[in-house]
Coordinates of C-alpha atoms in Angstrom, one line a residue:
M1 CA -13.4 9.7 1.3
Y2 CA -9.9 10.5 2.2
D3 CA -8.4 13.3 0.3
P4 CA -4.8 14.0 1.1
S5 CA -4.8 17.5 -0.6
V6 CA -7.4 18.3 2.5
V7 CA -6.2 16.6 5.3
S8 CA -2.6 14.9 5.7
Y9 CA -2.4 11.3 6.9
A10 CA -1.0 12.1 10.1
Q11 CA -4.0 14.5 11.1
L12 CA -6.2 11.5 10.1
L13 CA -4.5 9.5 12.3
K14 CA -5.1 11.7 15.1
V15 CA -8.6 12.2 14.6
F16 CA -8.7 8.5 14.5
W17 CA -6.9 7.7 17.9
E18 CA -8.8 10.6 19.6
A19 CA -12.3 9.9 18.5
H20 CA -12.9 6.7 20.1
D21 CA -11.2 4.5 22.8
P22 CA -8.5 2.0 21.2
T23 CA -8.0 0.3 24.1
Q24 CA -11.8 -1.8 24.3
G25 CA -10.9 -4.7 22.2
F26 CA -14.0 -5.8 20.4
R27 CA -16.1 -3.3 21.4
Q28 CA -17.1 0.4 21.8
G29 CA -19.0 1.4 24.6
N30 CA -22.0 -0.9 24.9
D31 CA -21.4 -2.4 21.4
V32 CA -19.8 -5.6 21.4
G33 CA -18.3 -7.8 18.6
T34 CA -15.7 -8.7 16.0
H35 CA -17.3 -5.6 13.8
Y36 CA -16.9 -3.0 16.6
R37 CA -13.0 -3.6 16.6
S38 CA -10.5 -0.8 16.4
A39 CA -8.7 -1.1 13.0
V40 CA -6.3 0.8 10.7
Y41 CA -6.0 -0.9 7.2
T42 CA -3.2 0.4 5.4
H43 CA -2.5 0.8 1.4
T44 CA 1.4 1.6 1.5
P45 CA 4.4 0.9 3.9
A46 CA 4.6 4.8 4.8
Q47 CA 0.8 4.4 5.8
A48 CA 1.6 1.3 8.1
G49 CA 4.9 3.0 9.5
A50 CA 3.0 6.1 10.3
A51 CA 0.0 4.4 11.6
E52 CA 2.5 2.2 13.8
A53 CA 4.4 4.9 14.8
S54 CA 1.2 6.8 16.0
R55 CA -0.1 4.3 17.8
D56 CA 3.2 3.9 19.8
A57 CA 2.9 7.3 20.5
Y58 CA -0.6 7.6 21.5
Q59 CA 0.1 4.1 23.8
K60 CA 2.7 6.4 25.8
V61 CA 0.4 9.0 26.3
L62 CA -2.7 6.7 27.4
T63 CA -0.5 4.6 29.7
G64 CA 0.7 8.2 31.6
A65 CA -3.0 8.8 31.9
G66 CA -3.7 5.6 33.5
H67 CA -5.4 3.9 30.6
G68 CA -4.8 0.2 29.1
V69 CA -3.2 -1.3 26.1
I70 CA -4.0 -0.3 22.6
T71 CA -6.1 -3.1 21.0
T72 CA -6.1 -1.8 17.4
E73 CA -4.8 -4.0 14.7
V74 CA -2.7 -2.3 12.0
L75 CA -2.7 -4.4 8.8
P76 CA -2.7 -4.1 5.1
A77 CA -5.9 -3.2 3.4
E78 CA -4.8 -5.4 0.2
G79 CA -7.0 -8.5 0.2
R80 CA -9.2 -7.6 2.8
P81 CA -13.0 -7.2 1.8
F82 CA -15.0 -4.0 2.9
Y83 CA -18.6 -4.5 4.2
P84 CA -20.5 -1.2 4.1
A85 CA -22.6 -0.9 7.3
E86 CA -26.3 -1.6 6.8
G87 CA -28.5 1.2 5.4
Y88 CA -29.9 2.1 8.7
H89 CA -26.8 2.5 10.2
Q90 CA -25.4 4.9 7.3
Q91 CA -25.2 8.5 8.7
Y92 CA -27.1 7.0 11.6
L93 CA -27.1 10.1 13.9
D94 CA -28.2 12.3 11.1
K95 CA -31.4 10.0 11.0
N96 CA -31.5 9.8 14.7
P97 CA -30.4 13.0 16.2
A98 CA -31.2 11.5 19.5
G99 CA -29.8 8.0 18.9
Y100 CA -27.2 6.0 20.7
C101 CA -23.6 6.4 19.8
G102 CA -21.2 4.2 21.9
I103 CA -18.0 5.6 20.3
G104 CA -16.4 8.3 22.9
G105 CA -12.5 9.4 22.9
T106 CA -10.6 8.9 26.1
G107 CA -10.0 12.6 26.6
V108 CA -6.4 12.1 26.1
S109 CA -4.8 14.2 23.1
C110 CA -2.7 12.1 20.3
P111 CA 0.8 13.6 19.8
T112 CA 1.4 14.8 16.2
G113 CA 4.2 15.2 14.1
V114 CA 5.2 11.4 14.9
A115 CA 8.1 10.0 12.5
A116 CA 8.1 6.8 11.4
G117 CA 11.2 6.5 9.9
P118 CA 12.7 6.7 6.4
G119 CA 10.0 7.0 3.6
T120 CA 7.4 8.0 5.6
T121 CA 6.5 11.7 4.4
E122 CA 3.4 10.4 3.0
K123 CA 0.3 12.6 3.3

């Protein structure tokens, strides 16, 4: 559960970008399908602006490091259904310490403190 009193939205975005490879389209590692796509679903215009600004800033450093184009979609969360993972996928690596995890970052650090324009000071 996201708690802005614990972590800022900018920090959350940084962890999001760095924790996976956002250039893979509908896959992460060996896992393929639309349910493995990279996505940020926002709740406010400020979140959308911050997500887009961080995506654009990260694209610059990814390009400089020889990576491809970010395929992550940034869309409003409103009206979008949420489907929790099946029970056996919940806390998967906790239940399966030696289990496979196809999510791996690019090794490229995401810039922080990206300004997304007026009205984007939201945590």
